[in-house]
Amino acid sequence: MSKVGVIMGSKSDLPVMQDAIDILKGFDIEVDVDIVSAHRTPEKLFDYGKHAHTRGFSVVIAGAGGAAHLPGMIASLSPLPVIGVPVKSSNSIDGWDSVLSILQMPGGVPVATVALNGAKNAGILAAQIIGSNDVSVLDKIIAYKEDLKIKVNESAKDL
């Protein structure tokens, strides 16, 4: 069974990150949620990043606002794919600082980056990564996308 680590810099990020948690649970993927602050708990960050792959995680989703160092630092320490979720926080510059901090990673340290507050897409992307090697998850993604298509076609009928 695959597992995804969902981490965030502070509890105030949880309302955004809940979308990733919900979508992963909907695909029957085990989720481990934690608060790991790049600036306030650097020792925890280093331990998490260095050992995420030994804890059974397949992917790490890291949400952060403001300077948003968490996703990049985890990516620098972990061999796992990391998906960054820029969070529009109270101390951000309309979210752009978070977006650019996560998006503009140096060569050799990739972080897949979703839209501002785009945790739902982070969850879907994590499931797709897992689905590339797990047919039961892949089948759920195929059904999910088919359902999206049906919903769009149904809404078009209402015009």
Coordinates of C-alpha atoms in Angstrom, one line a residue:
M1 CA 0.0 0.0 0.0
S2 CA 1.4 3.4 -1.0
K3 CA 1.5 6.2 1.4
V4 CA 1.8 10.0 0.9
G5 CA 3.3 12.4 3.3
V6 CA 1.4 15.7 3.5
I7 CA 3.2 18.3 5.4
M8 CA 2.8 22.0 6.0
G9 CA 4.6 24.8 7.6
S10 CA 1.9 25.6 10.2
K11 CA -1.6 24.6 11.2
S12 CA -3.0 27.6 9.5
D13 CA -2.1 25.9 6.2
L14 CA -4.5 22.9 7.0
P15 CA -7.6 24.4 5.4
V16 CA -5.8 24.5 2.1
M17 CA -4.0 21.2 2.5
Q18 CA -7.2 19.4 3.5
D19 CA -8.1 19.3 -0.2
A20 CA -5.0 17.1 -0.9
I21 CA -5.8 14.9 2.1
D22 CA -9.4 14.4 1.0
I23 CA -8.6 13.6 -2.6
L24 CA -5.9 11.0 -1.6
K25 CA -8.3 9.4 0.9
G26 CA -10.9 9.3 -1.9
F27 CA -8.4 7.2 -3.9
D28 CA -7.8 4.9 -0.9
I29 CA -4.2 6.1 -0.5
E30 CA -2.9 6.2 3.0
V31 CA -2.0 9.8 4.2
D32 CA 0.3 10.8 6.9
V33 CA -0.2 14.5 7.9
D34 CA 2.3 16.6 9.9
I35 CA 3.5 20.1 10.6
V36 CA 7.1 20.6 9.6
S37 CA 8.3 24.2 9.7
A38 CA 11.4 24.9 7.6
H39 CA 12.2 27.9 9.8
R40 CA 10.9 27.0 13.3
T41 CA 11.7 23.2 13.3
P42 CA 14.7 22.7 11.1
E43 CA 15.9 19.6 12.9
K44 CA 12.5 18.0 12.3
L45 CA 12.6 19.1 8.6
F46 CA 16.0 17.4 8.1
D47 CA 14.9 14.2 9.8
Y48 CA 11.7 14.1 7.8
G49 CA 13.4 14.8 4.5
K50 CA 16.2 12.3 5.0
H51 CA 13.9 9.5 6.2
A52 CA 10.6 9.9 4.3
H53 CA 11.5 7.1 1.9
T54 CA 12.2 4.7 4.8
R55 CA 8.8 5.5 6.3
G56 CA 7.0 4.0 3.3
F57 CA 6.1 7.2 1.5
S58 CA 5.9 7.2 -2.3
V59 CA 5.4 11.0 -2.6
V60 CA 5.6 14.0 -0.3
I61 CA 3.2 17.0 -0.7
A62 CA 4.5 20.1 1.0
G63 CA 2.4 23.2 1.5
A64 CA 4.0 26.5 2.6
G65 CA 3.2 30.2 2.6
G66 CA 5.4 33.3 2.7
A67 CA 9.0 32.5 1.8
A68 CA 7.9 28.8 1.3
H69 CA 11.1 27.0 1.8
L70 CA 9.6 23.7 3.0
P71 CA 9.0 22.0 -0.4
G72 CA 12.5 22.8 -1.7
M73 CA 14.3 21.8 1.4
I74 CA 12.4 18.5 1.6
A75 CA 13.3 17.9 -2.1
S76 CA 16.9 18.7 -1.4
L77 CA 17.0 16.0 1.3
S78 CA 14.7 13.3 -0.1
P79 CA 14.9 10.9 -3.1
L80 CA 11.1 11.0 -3.4
P81 CA 9.1 13.2 -5.7
V82 CA 8.0 16.3 -3.9
I83 CA 4.9 18.3 -4.9
G84 CA 4.8 21.9 -3.6
V85 CA 1.6 23.7 -2.8
P86 CA 2.1 27.5 -2.5
V87 CA -0.3 28.8 0.2
K88 CA -1.6 32.3 0.3
S89 CA -0.9 33.1 3.9
S90 CA -1.4 36.2 6.1
N91 CA 2.3 37.1 5.7
S92 CA 2.5 36.5 1.9
I93 CA 2.7 39.1 -0.9
D94 CA -0.7 38.1 -2.4
G95 CA 0.8 34.5 -2.6
W96 CA 3.3 35.4 -5.3
D97 CA 6.3 35.0 -2.9
S98 CA 5.1 31.4 -2.2
V99 CA 4.6 30.6 -5.8
L100 CA 8.0 31.8 -6.9
S101 CA 9.8 30.3 -3.9
I102 CA 8.5 26.9 -4.8
L103 CA 8.6 27.2 -8.6
Q104 CA 12.1 28.7 -9.0
M105 CA 14.1 25.7 -7.8
P106 CA 17.7 25.3 -8.9
G107 CA 18.7 22.6 -11.4
G108 CA 19.0 19.2 -9.7
V109 CA 16.4 19.8 -7.0
P110 CA 13.0 19.6 -8.7
V111 CA 9.7 20.4 -7.0
A112 CA 6.5 19.8 -9.0
T113 CA 4.5 22.9 -8.3
V114 CA 0.7 23.4 -8.4
A115 CA -1.3 26.6 -8.4
L116 CA -1.7 28.9 -5.5
N117 CA -3.8 27.0 -2.9
G118 CA -3.9 24.1 -5.4
A119 CA -3.7 21.2 -2.9
K120 CA -6.5 19.3 -4.7
N121 CA -4.3 19.1 -7.8
A122 CA -1.3 18.1 -5.7
G123 CA -3.3 15.2 -4.3
I124 CA -4.4 14.1 -7.8
L125 CA -0.8 14.4 -9.1
A126 CA 0.5 12.3 -6.2
A127 CA -2.2 9.7 -7.0
Q128 CA -1.2 9.7 -10.6
I129 CA 2.5 9.1 -9.7
I130 CA 1.4 6.2 -7.5
G131 CA -1.0 5.0 -10.2
S132 CA 1.9 4.6 -12.6
N133 CA 2.9 1.5 -10.6
D134 CA -0.4 0.6 -8.9
V135 CA -3.2 -0.5 -11.1
S136 CA -5.9 -0.2 -8.4
V137 CA -5.0 3.5 -8.0
L138 CA -4.8 3.9 -11.7
D139 CA -8.3 2.5 -12.2
K140 CA -9.6 5.0 -9.6
I141 CA -7.9 7.9 -11.4
I142 CA -9.4 6.7 -14.7
A143 CA -12.9 6.6 -13.1
Y144 CA -12.3 10.0 -11.5
K145 CA -11.4 11.6 -14.8
E146 CA -14.4 9.9 -16.5
D147 CA -16.6 11.4 -13.8
L148 CA -15.2 14.9 -14.5
K149 CA -16.0 14.5 -18.2
I150 CA -19.6 13.4 -17.3
K151 CA -20.1 16.4 -15.0
V152 CA -18.9 18.8 -17.7
N153 CA -21.2 17.2 -20.3
E154 CA -24.1 17.3 -17.9
S155 CA -23.5 21.0 -17.1
A156 CA -23.4 21.8 -20.8
K157 CA -26.9 20.3 -21.2
D158 CA -28.2 22.8 -18.6
L159 CA -27.2 25.8 -20.8

